[in-house]
Amino acid sequence: MRALLVRDVMTTSVVTVAPDLGYKQIADLLVEVGVSALPVVGDDRRVLGVVSEADLLHKVEYNGADVHPGLFERRRSREAKQKATGETAAELMTGPAVTVAASAPLTVAARLMERHNVKRLPVVDDDGHLTGIVARRDLLRRYLRTDDEIRADVLDGVLSGVLWLDPIEVAVAVAEGHVSLTGKVDRRSTAQIAVRLTRAIDGVVGVTDELEWGFDDTTLQRRYAFDV
């Protein structure tokens, strides 16, 4: 049982642009490839930034208007005006680029996208070189696993592999990615761990916990923590 990593779902064939590529060529390439943003990379394949449709639209937004920043103008407005005068990828791009490691779990990529409000991330190796790109839709691949695959991970990876439980002690049913656990285990903490590990399995959209236990060891844990 191994959680999916960024390298498992990323696209390895990535169209990139050089820092000196011109405005029109960038616009043409975005339309031709059918994407909203492209990584800007140097000769060493290190990601310098990302140039997007939004970056190019600043020129349309101001369309010859005064682009000299005011003394008390907000930072975002100053940057937009600066990009409106840009002619190359280096002048138009947003940088430094927000990247993600190929070895990162999908949850890390999802949090980066949410935090920085971006739809895709350049993927880099341990040396910072571009190896691919991951988009929001790629992160959904973890939920494309079959119910049989998920059930096997619960049985072999969680119950037998981690908790050393006999398969007859816990019944596992999976329907459309939702897992139901029923049966009886020795301790309450064992049941809690089983549910928590099951939720973390790729493809699981929810867990119904119907597990019973013979001994509530969590009360002892709380009592010990209180006494200490």
JSON list of C-alpha atoms in Angstrom, two decimals:
[
{"chain": "A", "resi": 1, "resn": "MET", "atom": "CA", "xyz": [0.00, 0.00, 0.00]},
{"chain": "A", "resi": 2, "resn": "ARG", "atom": "CA", "xyz": [1.65, 3.22, -1.19]},
{"chain": "A", "resi": 3, "resn": "ALA", "atom": "CA", "xyz": [0.07, 6.63, -1.48]},
{"chain": "A", "resi": 4, "resn": "LEU", "atom": "CA", "xyz": [0.21, 8.20, -4.91]},
{"chain": "A", "resi": 5, "resn": "LEU", "atom": "CA", "xyz": [2.94, 10.78, -5.43]},
{"chain": "A", "resi": 6, "resn": "VAL", "atom": "CA", "xyz": [3.07, 13.71, -7.82]},
{"chain": "A", "resi": 7, "resn": "ARG", "atom": "CA", "xyz": [5.33, 11.72, -10.16]},
{"chain": "A", "resi": 8, "resn": "ASP", "atom": "CA", "xyz": [2.58, 9.11, -10.50]},
{"chain": "A", "resi": 9, "resn": "VAL", "atom": "CA", "xyz": [0.02, 11.52, -11.98]},
{"chain": "A", "resi": 10, "resn": "MET", "atom": "CA", "xyz": [2.02, 14.37, -13.56]},
{"chain": "A", "resi": 11, "resn": "THR", "atom": "CA", "xyz": [2.35, 15.03, -17.28]},
{"chain": "A", "resi": 12, "resn": "THR", "atom": "CA", "xyz": [5.96, 14.56, -18.38]},
{"chain": "A", "resi": 13, "resn": "SER", "atom": "CA", "xyz": [5.63, 16.08, -21.84]},
{"chain": "A", "resi": 14, "resn": "VAL", "atom": "CA", "xyz": [5.71, 19.79, -21.01]},
{"chain": "A", "resi": 15, "resn": "VAL", "atom": "CA", "xyz": [5.71, 22.71, -23.44]},
{"chain": "A", "resi": 16, "resn": "THR", "atom": "CA", "xyz": [7.97, 25.45, -22.07]},
{"chain": "A", "resi": 17, "resn": "VAL", "atom": "CA", "xyz": [9.07, 28.90, -23.15]},
{"chain": "A", "resi": 18, "resn": "ALA", "atom": "CA", "xyz": [12.46, 30.58, -23.03]},
{"chain": "A", "resi": 19, "resn": "PRO", "atom": "CA", "xyz": [12.88, 33.85, -21.10]},
{"chain": "A", "resi": 20, "resn": "ASP", "atom": "CA", "xyz": [13.46, 35.81, -24.33]},
{"chain": "A", "resi": 21, "resn": "LEU", "atom": "CA", "xyz": [10.40, 34.51, -26.20]},
{"chain": "A", "resi": 22, "resn": "GLY", "atom": "CA", "xyz": [8.24, 37.38, -27.43]},
{"chain": "A", "resi": 23, "resn": "TYR", "atom": "CA", "xyz": [4.68, 38.33, -26.46]},
{"chain": "A", "resi": 24, "resn": "LYS", "atom": "CA", "xyz": [3.02, 37.26, -29.72]},
{"chain": "A", "resi": 25, "resn": "GLN", "atom": "CA", "xyz": [4.83, 33.93, -29.83]},
{"chain": "A", "resi": 26, "resn": "ILE", "atom": "CA", "xyz": [3.72, 33.22, -26.25]},
{"chain": "A", "resi": 27, "resn": "ALA", "atom": "CA", "xyz": [0.11, 34.08, -27.10]},
{"chain": "A", "resi": 28, "resn": "ASP", "atom": "CA", "xyz": [0.20, 31.88, -30.18]},
{"chain": "A", "resi": 29, "resn": "LEU", "atom": "CA", "xyz": [1.69, 29.00, -28.20]},
{"chain": "A", "resi": 30, "resn": "LEU", "atom": "CA", "xyz": [-0.94, 29.21, -25.45]},
{"chain": "A", "resi": 31, "resn": "VAL", "atom": "CA", "xyz": [-3.68, 28.97, -28.07]},
{"chain": "A", "resi": 32, "resn": "GLU", "atom": "CA", "xyz": [-1.93, 26.20, -30.02]},
{"chain": "A", "resi": 33, "resn": "VAL", "atom": "CA", "xyz": [-1.28, 24.01, -26.99]},
{"chain": "A", "resi": 34, "resn": "GLY", "atom": "CA", "xyz": [-4.65, 24.76, -25.41]},
{"chain": "A", "resi": 35, "resn": "VAL", "atom": "CA", "xyz": [-3.42, 25.65, -21.92]},
{"chain": "A", "resi": 36, "resn": "SER", "atom": "CA", "xyz": [-3.70, 28.79, -19.82]},
{"chain": "A", "resi": 37, "resn": "ALA", "atom": "CA", "xyz": [-0.10, 28.95, -18.59]},
{"chain": "A", "resi": 38, "resn": "LEU", "atom": "CA", "xyz": [3.40, 27.79, -19.52]},
{"chain": "A", "resi": 39, "resn": "PRO", "atom": "CA", "xyz": [6.59, 27.38, -17.45]},
{"chain": "A", "resi": 40, "resn": "VAL", "atom": "CA", "xyz": [9.48, 29.70, -18.28]},
{"chain": "A", "resi": 41, "resn": "VAL", "atom": "CA", "xyz": [12.76, 27.78, -18.06]},
{"chain": "A", "resi": 42, "resn": "GLY", "atom": "CA", "xyz": [16.40, 28.64, -18.49]},
{"chain": "A", "resi": 43, "resn": "ASP", "atom": "CA", "xyz": [19.04, 26.73, -20.43]},
{"chain": "A", "resi": 44, "resn": "ASP", "atom": "CA", "xyz": [19.64, 24.48, -17.41]},
{"chain": "A", "resi": 45, "resn": "ARG", "atom": "CA", "xyz": [15.93, 23.47, -17.29]},
{"chain": "A", "resi": 46, "resn": "ARG", "atom": "CA", "xyz": [15.42, 25.31, -14.02]},
{"chain": "A", "resi": 47, "resn": "VAL", "atom": "CA", "xyz": [12.02, 26.95, -13.69]},
{"chain": "A", "resi": 48, "resn": "LEU", "atom": "CA", "xyz": [12.26, 30.74, -13.59]},
{"chain": "A", "resi": 49, "resn": "GLY", "atom": "CA", "xyz": [8.56, 31.53, -13.53]},
{"chain": "A", "resi": 50, "resn": "VAL", "atom": "CA", "xyz": [5.20, 30.92, -15.18]},
{"chain": "A", "resi": 51, "resn": "VAL", "atom": "CA", "xyz": [3.62, 33.04, -17.92]},
{"chain": "A", "resi": 52, "resn": "SER", "atom": "CA", "xyz": [-0.15, 32.86, -18.16]},
{"chain": "A", "resi": 53, "resn": "GLU", "atom": "CA", "xyz": [-3.07, 34.28, -20.09]},
{"chain": "A", "resi": 54, "resn": "ALA", "atom": "CA", "xyz": [-3.66, 36.61, -17.14]},
{"chain": "A", "resi": 55, "resn": "ASP", "atom": "CA", "xyz": [-0.12, 37.97, -17.49]},
{"chain": "A", "resi": 56, "resn": "LEU", "atom": "CA", "xyz": [-0.68, 38.70, -21.17]},
{"chain": "A", "resi": 57, "resn": "LEU", "atom": "CA", "xyz": [-4.08, 40.31, -20.61]},
{"chain": "A", "resi": 58, "resn": "HIS", "atom": "CA", "xyz": [-2.55, 43.23, -18.70]},
{"chain": "A", "resi": 59, "resn": "LYS", "atom": "CA", "xyz": [-1.46, 44.66, -22.05]},
{"chain": "A", "resi": 60, "resn": "VAL", "atom": "CA", "xyz": [-5.06, 44.43, -23.25]},
{"chain": "A", "resi": 61, "resn": "GLU", "atom": "CA", "xyz": [-6.33, 45.86, -19.97]},
{"chain": "A", "resi": 62, "resn": "TYR", "atom": "CA", "xyz": [-4.33, 49.07, -20.23]},
{"chain": "A", "resi": 63, "resn": "ASN", "atom": "CA", "xyz": [-4.23, 49.21, -24.05]},
{"chain": "A", "resi": 64, "resn": "GLY", "atom": "CA", "xyz": [-1.97, 52.21, -24.37]},
{"chain": "A", "resi": 65, "resn": "ALA", "atom": "CA", "xyz": [-3.20, 53.98, -21.22]},
{"chain": "A", "resi": 66, "resn": "ASP", "atom": "CA", "xyz": [-0.82, 55.58, -18.77]},
{"chain": "A", "resi": 67, "resn": "VAL", "atom": "CA", "xyz": [1.13, 52.76, -17.15]},
{"chain": "A", "resi": 68, "resn": "HIS", "atom": "CA", "xyz": [3.34, 54.85, -14.91]},
{"chain": "A", "resi": 69, "resn": "PRO", "atom": "CA", "xyz": [2.76, 53.65, -11.34]},
{"chain": "A", "resi": 70, "resn": "GLY", "atom": "CA", "xyz": [1.52, 56.15, -8.81]},
{"chain": "A", "resi": 71, "resn": "LEU", "atom": "CA", "xyz": [3.39, 56.90, -5.61]},
{"chain": "A", "resi": 72, "resn": "PHE", "atom": "CA", "xyz": [0.79, 55.26, -3.37]},
{"chain": "A", "resi": 73, "resn": "GLU", "atom": "CA", "xyz": [-0.45, 52.68, -5.85]},
{"chain": "A", "resi": 74, "resn": "ARG", "atom": "CA", "xyz": [-1.07, 49.16, -4.63]},
{"chain": "A", "resi": 75, "resn": "ARG", "atom": "CA", "xyz": [1.54, 46.52, -5.35]},
{"chain": "A", "resi": 76, "resn": "ARG", "atom": "CA", "xyz": [-0.79, 44.42, -7.52]},
{"chain": "A", "resi": 77, "resn": "SER", "atom": "CA", "xyz": [-1.65, 47.43, -9.66]},
{"chain": "A", "resi": 78, "resn": "ARG", "atom": "CA", "xyz": [2.02, 48.37, -10.05]},
{"chain": "A", "resi": 79, "resn": "GLU", "atom": "CA", "xyz": [2.90, 44.83, -11.13]},
{"chain": "A", "resi": 80, "resn": "ALA", "atom": "CA", "xyz": [0.02, 44.78, -13.63]},
{"chain": "A", "resi": 81, "resn": "LYS", "atom": "CA", "xyz": [1.18, 48.04, -15.20]},
{"chain": "A", "resi": 82, "resn": "GLN", "atom": "CA", "xyz": [4.74, 46.75, -15.35]},
{"chain": "A", "resi": 83, "resn": "LYS", "atom": "CA", "xyz": [3.61, 43.61, -17.17]},
{"chain": "A", "resi": 84, "resn": "ALA", "atom": "CA", "xyz": [1.52, 45.73, -19.54]},
{"chain": "A", "resi": 85, "resn": "THR", "atom": "CA", "xyz": [4.79, 47.11, -20.93]},
{"chain": "A", "resi": 86, "resn": "GLY", "atom": "CA", "xyz": [6.47, 43.69, -21.09]},
{"chain": "A", "resi": 87, "resn": "GLU", "atom": "CA", "xyz": [7.50, 42.15, -24.38]},
{"chain": "A", "resi": 88, "resn": "THR", "atom": "CA", "xyz": [9.26, 38.93, -23.40]},
{"chain": "A", "resi": 89, "resn": "ALA", "atom": "CA", "xyz": [8.47, 35.97, -21.17]},
{"chain": "A", "resi": 90, "resn": "ALA", "atom": "CA", "xyz": [10.99, 37.19, -18.59]},
{"chain": "A", "resi": 91, "resn": "GLU", "atom": "CA", "xyz": [9.17, 40.54, -18.38]},
{"chain": "A", "resi": 92, "resn": "LEU", "atom": "CA", "xyz": [5.67, 39.06, -18.41]},
{"chain": "A", "resi": 93, "resn": "MET", "atom": "CA", "xyz": [6.00, 36.01, -16.20]},
{"chain": "A", "resi": 94, "resn": "THR", "atom": "CA", "xyz": [5.03, 35.61, -12.58]},
{"chain": "A", "resi": 95, "resn": "GLY", "atom": "CA", "xyz": [8.02, 34.57, -10.56]},
{"chain": "A", "resi": 96, "resn": "PRO", "atom": "CA", "xyz": [9.56, 32.97, -8.74]},
{"chain": "A", "resi": 97, "resn": "ALA", "atom": "CA", "xyz": [7.43, 30.04, -9.78]},
{"chain": "A", "resi": 98, "resn": "VAL", "atom": "CA", "xyz": [5.55, 27.95, -7.24]},
{"chain": "A", "resi": 99, "resn": "THR", "atom": "CA", "xyz": [6.83, 24.42, -7.86]},
{"chain": "A", "resi": 100, "resn": "VAL", "atom": "CA", "xyz": [6.32, 21.01, -6.31]},
{"chain": "A", "resi": 101, "resn": "ALA", "atom": "CA", "xyz": [8.70, 18.09, -5.94]},
{"chain": "A", "resi": 102, "resn": "ALA", "atom": "CA", "xyz": [8.05, 14.98, -8.00]},
{"chain": "A", "resi": 103, "resn": "SER", "atom": "CA", "xyz": [8.37, 12.96, -4.78]},
{"chain": "A", "resi": 104, "resn": "ALA", "atom": "CA", "xyz": [5.70, 14.98, -2.93]},
{"chain": "A", "resi": 105, "resn": "PRO", "atom": "CA", "xyz": [2.35, 13.42, -1.96]},
{"chain": "A", "resi": 106, "resn": "LEU", "atom": "CA", "xyz": [-0.70, 14.67, -3.84]},
{"chain": "A", "resi": 107, "resn": "THR", "atom": "CA", "xyz": [-1.95, 16.41, -0.71]},
{"chain": "A", "resi": 108, "resn": "VAL", "atom": "CA", "xyz": [1.07, 18.73, -0.82]},
{"chain": "A", "resi": 109, "resn": "ALA", "atom": "CA", "xyz": [0.34, 19.69, -4.43]},
{"chain": "A", "resi": 110, "resn": "ALA", "atom": "CA", "xyz": [-3.32, 20.31, -3.61]},
{"chain": "A", "resi": 111, "resn": "ARG", "atom": "CA", "xyz": [-2.44, 22.60, -0.70]},
{"chain": "A", "resi": 112, "resn": "LEU", "atom": "CA", "xyz": [0.03, 24.58, -2.81]},
{"chain": "A", "resi": 113, "resn": "MET", "atom": "CA", "xyz": [-2.58, 25.08, -5.53]},
{"chain": "A", "resi": 114, "resn": "GLU", "atom": "CA", "xyz": [-5.13, 26.24, -2.99]},
{"chain": "A", "resi": 115, "resn": "ARG", "atom": "CA", "xyz": [-2.73, 28.52, -1.13]},
{"chain": "A", "resi": 116, "resn": "HIS", "atom": "CA", "xyz": [-1.43, 30.22, -4.27]},
{"chain": "A", "resi": 117, "resn": "ASN", "atom": "CA", "xyz": [-4.69, 30.05, -6.25]},
{"chain": "A", "resi": 118, "resn": "VAL", "atom": "CA", "xyz": [-3.15, 28.31, -9.27]},
{"chain": "A", "resi": 119, "resn": "LYS", "atom": "CA", "xyz": [-4.48, 25.52, -11.47]},
{"chain": "A", "resi": 120, "resn": "ARG", "atom": "CA", "xyz": [-1.19, 23.77, -12.23]},
{"chain": "A", "resi": 121, "resn": "LEU", "atom": "CA", "xyz": [2.31, 23.45, -10.83]},
{"chain": "A", "resi": 122, "resn": "PRO", "atom": "CA", "xyz": [5.67, 22.82, -12.51]},
{"chain": "A", "resi": 123, "resn": "VAL", "atom": "CA", "xyz": [7.18, 19.63, -11.10]},
{"chain": "A", "resi": 124, "resn": "VAL", "atom": "CA", "xyz": [10.89, 19.58, -10.30]},
{"chain": "A", "resi": 125, "resn": "ASP", "atom": "CA", "xyz": [13.40, 16.94, -9.29]},
{"chain": "A", "resi": 126, "resn": "ASP", "atom": "CA", "xyz": [15.75, 17.10, -6.33]},
{"chain": "A", "resi": 127, "resn": "ASP", "atom": "CA", "xyz": [18.07, 19.43, -8.26]},
{"chain": "A", "resi": 128, "resn": "GLY", "atom": "CA", "xyz": [15.30, 21.85, -9.20]},
{"chain": "A", "resi": 129, "resn": "HIS", "atom": "CA", "xyz": [15.10, 20.79, -12.86]},
{"chain": "A", "resi": 130, "resn": "LEU", "atom": "CA", "xyz": [11.73, 20.64, -14.59]},
{"chain": "A", "resi": 131, "resn": "THR", "atom": "CA", "xyz": [10.45, 17.07, -14.96]},
{"chain": "A", "resi": 132, "resn": "GLY", "atom": "CA", "xyz": [6.74, 17.58, -15.57]},
{"chain": "A", "resi": 133, "resn": "ILE", "atom": "CA", "xyz": [3.63, 19.51, -14.72]},
{"chain": "A", "resi": 134, "resn": "VAL", "atom": "CA", "xyz": [0.68, 18.60, -12.51]},
{"chain": "A", "resi": 135, "resn": "ALA", "atom": "CA", "xyz": [-2.81, 20.08, -12.90]},
{"chain": "A", "resi": 136, "resn": "ARG", "atom": "CA", "xyz": [-5.87, 20.04, -10.69]},
{"chain": "A", "resi": 137, "resn": "ARG", "atom": "CA", "xyz": [-7.50, 17.35, -12.79]},
{"chain": "A", "resi": 138, "resn": "ASP", "atom": "CA", "xyz": [-4.42, 15.12, -12.31]},
{"chain": "A", "resi": 139, "resn": "LEU", "atom": "CA", "xyz": [-5.01, 15.16, -8.55]},
{"chain": "A", "resi": 140, "resn": "LEU", "atom": "CA", "xyz": [-8.39, 13.55, -9.11]},
{"chain": "A", "resi": 141, "resn": "ARG", "atom": "CA", "xyz": [-6.76, 10.41, -10.48]},
{"chain": "A", "resi": 142, "resn": "ARG", "atom": "CA", "xyz": [-6.38, 9.09, -6.95]},
{"chain": "A", "resi": 143, "resn": "TYR", "atom": "CA", "xyz": [-10.16, 8.66, -6.95]},
{"chain": "A", "resi": 144, "resn": "LEU", "atom": "CA", "xyz": [-10.24, 6.62, -10.17]},
{"chain": "A", "resi": 145, "resn": "ARG", "atom": "CA", "xyz": [-9.20, 3.39, -8.45]},
{"chain": "A", "resi": 146, "resn": "THR", "atom": "CA", "xyz": [-11.64, 0.49, -8.50]},
{"chain": "A", "resi": 147, "resn": "ASP", "atom": "CA", "xyz": [-13.52, -0.68, -5.42]},
{"chain": "A", "resi": 148, "resn": "ASP", "atom": "CA", "xyz": [-11.68, -4.00, -5.59]},
{"chain": "A", "resi": 149, "resn": "GLU", "atom": "CA", "xyz": [-8.30, -2.23, -5.49]},
{"chain": "A", "resi": 150, "resn": "ILE", "atom": "CA", "xyz": [-9.36, -0.16, -2.51]},
{"chain": "A", "resi": 151, "resn": "ARG", "atom": "CA", "xyz": [-10.72, -3.19, -0.65]},
{"chain": "A", "resi": 152, "resn": "ALA", "atom": "CA", "xyz": [-7.47, -5.07, -1.23]},
{"chain": "A", "resi": 153, "resn": "ASP", "atom": "CA", "xyz": [-5.51, -2.15, 0.25]},
{"chain": "A", "resi": 154, "resn": "VAL", "atom": "CA", "xyz": [-7.73, -2.09, 3.33]},
{"chain": "A", "resi": 155, "resn": "LEU", "atom": "CA", "xyz": [-7.47, -5.83, 3.87]},
{"chain": "A", "resi": 156, "resn": "ASP", "atom": "CA", "xyz": [-3.80, -6.35, 3.03]},
{"chain": "A", "resi": 157, "resn": "GLY", "atom": "CA", "xyz": [-2.31, -2.96, 3.80]},
{"chain": "A", "resi": 158, "resn": "VAL", "atom": "CA", "xyz": [-4.23, -1.84, 6.87]},
{"chain": "A", "resi": 159, "resn": "LEU", "atom": "CA", "xyz": [-5.86, -4.80, 8.62]},
{"chain": "A", "resi": 160, "resn": "SER", "atom": "CA", "xyz": [-3.27, -7.53, 7.93]},
{"chain": "A", "resi": 161, "resn": "GLY", "atom": "CA", "xyz": [-0.20, -5.46, 7.14]},
{"chain": "A", "resi": 162, "resn": "VAL", "atom": "CA", "xyz": [-0.29, -2.82, 9.88]},
{"chain": "A", "resi": 163, "resn": "LEU", "atom": "CA", "xyz": [-2.69, -4.06, 12.55]},
{"chain": "A", "resi": 164, "resn": "TRP", "atom": "CA", "xyz": [-2.09, -7.80, 12.14]},
{"chain": "A", "resi": 165, "resn": "LEU", "atom": "CA", "xyz": [-5.80, -8.51, 12.33]},
{"chain": "A", "resi": 166, "resn": "ASP", "atom": "CA", "xyz": [-7.38, -11.72, 11.14]},
{"chain": "A", "resi": 167, "resn": "PRO", "atom": "CA", "xyz": [-9.48, -10.93, 8.03]},
{"chain": "A", "resi": 168, "resn": "ILE", "atom": "CA", "xyz": [-12.47, -12.67, 9.59]},
{"chain": "A", "resi": 169, "resn": "GLU", "atom": "CA", "xyz": [-12.54, -10.13, 12.44]},
{"chain": "A", "resi": 170, "resn": "VAL", "atom": "CA", "xyz": [-13.41, -7.16, 10.22]},
{"chain": "A", "resi": 171, "resn": "ALA", "atom": "CA", "xyz": [-15.69, -7.12, 7.19]},
{"chain": "A", "resi": 172, "resn": "VAL", "atom": "CA", "xyz": [-14.76, -4.62, 4.50]},
{"chain": "A", "resi": 173, "resn": "ALA", "atom": "CA", "xyz": [-17.27, -3.44, 1.91]},
{"chain": "A", "resi": 174, "resn": "VAL", "atom": "CA", "xyz": [-16.52, -0.80, -0.73]},
{"chain": "A", "resi": 175, "resn": "ALA", "atom": "CA", "xyz": [-19.06, 0.92, -2.96]},
{"chain": "A", "resi": 176, "resn": "GLU", "atom": "CA", "xyz": [-18.12, 3.82, -5.24]},
{"chain": "A", "resi": 177, "resn": "GLY", "atom": "CA", "xyz": [-15.05, 4.50, -3.13]},
{"chain": "A", "resi": 178, "resn": "HIS", "atom": "CA", "xyz": [-16.93, 4.54, 0.17]},
{"chain": "A", "resi": 179, "resn": "VAL", "atom": "CA", "xyz": [-15.61, 1.99, 2.68]},
{"chain": "A", "resi": 180, "resn": "SER", "atom": "CA", "xyz": [-17.70, 0.35, 5.41]},
{"chain": "A", "resi": 181, "resn": "LEU", "atom": "CA", "xyz": [-15.91, -1.41, 8.27]},
{"chain": "A", "resi": 182, "resn": "THR", "atom": "CA", "xyz": [-17.87, -3.80, 10.49]},
{"chain": "A", "resi": 183, "resn": "GLY", "atom": "CA", "xyz": [-16.81, -6.37, 13.06]},
{"chain": "A", "resi": 184, "resn": "LYS", "atom": "CA", "xyz": [-15.13, -6.48, 16.45]},
{"chain": "A", "resi": 185, "resn": "VAL", "atom": "CA", "xyz": [-11.52, -5.87, 17.43]},
{"chain": "A", "resi": 186, "resn": "ASP", "atom": "CA", "xyz": [-9.73, -6.16, 20.76]},
{"chain": "A", "resi": 187, "resn": "ARG", "atom": "CA", "xyz": [-9.26, -2.49, 21.65]},
{"chain": "A", "resi": 188, "resn": "ARG", "atom": "CA", "xyz": [-10.92, 0.81, 20.83]},
{"chain": "A", "resi": 189, "resn": "SER", "atom": "CA", "xyz": [-7.60, 2.35, 19.77]},
{"chain": "A", "resi": 190, "resn": "THR", "atom": "CA", "xyz": [-7.20, -0.45, 17.21]},
{"chain": "A", "resi": 191, "resn": "ALA", "atom": "CA", "xyz": [-10.56, 0.45, 15.70]},
{"chain": "A", "resi": 192, "resn": "GLN", "atom": "CA", "xyz": [-9.64, 4.13, 15.57]},
{"chain": "A", "resi": 193, "resn": "ILE", "atom": "CA", "xyz": [-6.34, 3.40, 13.84]},
{"chain": "A", "resi": 194, "resn": "ALA", "atom": "CA", "xyz": [-8.08, 1.15, 11.30]},
{"chain": "A", "resi": 195, "resn": "VAL", "atom": "CA", "xyz": [-10.51, 3.92, 10.39]},
{"chain": "A", "resi": 196, "resn": "ARG", "atom": "CA", "xyz": [-7.81, 6.59, 10.20]},
{"chain": "A", "resi": 197, "resn": "LEU", "atom": "CA", "xyz": [-5.53, 4.51, 7.96]},
{"chain": "A", "resi": 198, "resn": "THR", "atom": "CA", "xyz": [-8.45, 3.52, 5.74]},
{"chain": "A", "resi": 199, "resn": "ARG", "atom": "CA", "xyz": [-9.37, 7.18, 5.19]},
{"chain": "A", "resi": 200, "resn": "ALA", "atom": "CA", "xyz": [-5.80, 7.85, 3.99]},
{"chain": "A", "resi": 201, "resn": "ILE", "atom": "CA", "xyz": [-5.92, 5.22, 1.24]},
{"chain": "A", "resi": 202, "resn": "ASP", "atom": "CA", "xyz": [-5.93, 6.59, -2.30]},
{"chain": "A", "resi": 203, "resn": "GLY", "atom": "CA", "xyz": [-9.39, 6.40, -3.81]},
{"chain": "A", "resi": 204, "resn": "VAL", "atom": "CA", "xyz": [-11.31, 6.41, -0.52]},
{"chain": "A", "resi": 205, "resn": "VAL", "atom": "CA", "xyz": [-13.98, 9.11, -0.52]},
{"chain": "A", "resi": 206, "resn": "GLY", "atom": "CA", "xyz": [-15.43, 8.26, 2.89]},
{"chain": "A", "resi": 207, "resn": "VAL", "atom": "CA", "xyz": [-15.53, 5.67, 5.69]},
{"chain": "A", "resi": 208, "resn": "THR", "atom": "CA", "xyz": [-18.47, 4.31, 7.66]},
{"chain": "A", "resi": 209, "resn": "ASP", "atom": "CA", "xyz": [-17.20, 3.13, 11.03]},
{"chain": "A", "resi": 210, "resn": "GLU", "atom": "CA", "xyz": [-19.31, 0.31, 12.48]},
{"chain": "A", "resi": 211, "resn": "LEU", "atom": "CA", "xyz": [-16.49, -1.35, 14.39]},
{"chain": "A", "resi": 212, "resn": "GLU", "atom": "CA", "xyz": [-16.97, -2.63, 17.93]},
{"chain": "A", "resi": 213, "resn": "TRP", "atom": "CA", "xyz": [-14.24, -3.30, 20.47]},
{"chain": "A", "resi": 214, "resn": "GLY", "atom": "CA", "xyz": [-13.77, -5.45, 23.54]},
{"chain": "A", "resi": 215, "resn": "PHE", "atom": "CA", "xyz": [-11.76, -3.02, 25.67]},
{"chain": "A", "resi": 216, "resn": "ASP", "atom": "CA", "xyz": [-11.69, 0.78, 25.75]},
{"chain": "A", "resi": 217, "resn": "ASP", "atom": "CA", "xyz": [-8.00, 1.48, 26.25]},
{"chain": "A", "resi": 218, "resn": "THR", "atom": "CA", "xyz": [-8.40, 5.15, 25.34]},
{"chain": "A", "resi": 219, "resn": "THR", "atom": "CA", "xyz": [-9.77, 5.93, 28.82]},
{"chain": "A", "resi": 220, "resn": "LEU", "atom": "CA", "xyz": [-6.52, 4.66, 30.32]},
{"chain": "A", "resi": 221, "resn": "GLN", "atom": "CA", "xyz": [-4.52, 6.80, 27.92]},
{"chain": "A", "resi": 222, "resn": "ARG", "atom": "CA", "xyz": [-6.49, 9.91, 28.88]},
{"chain": "A", "resi": 223, "resn": "ARG", "atom": "CA", "xyz": [-6.18, 9.11, 32.60]},
{"chain": "A", "resi": 224, "resn": "TYR", "atom": "CA", "xyz": [-2.43, 8.62, 32.30]},
{"chain": "A", "resi": 225, "resn": "ALA", "atom": "CA", "xyz": [-2.01, 11.90, 30.43]},
{"chain": "A", "resi": 226, "resn": "PHE", "atom": "CA", "xyz": [-4.07, 13.69, 33.11]},
{"chain": "A", "resi": 227, "resn": "ASP", "atom": "CA", "xyz": [-2.04, 12.18, 35.95]},
{"chain": "A", "resi": 228, "resn": "VAL", "atom": "CA", "xyz": [1.24, 13.17, 34.32]}
]
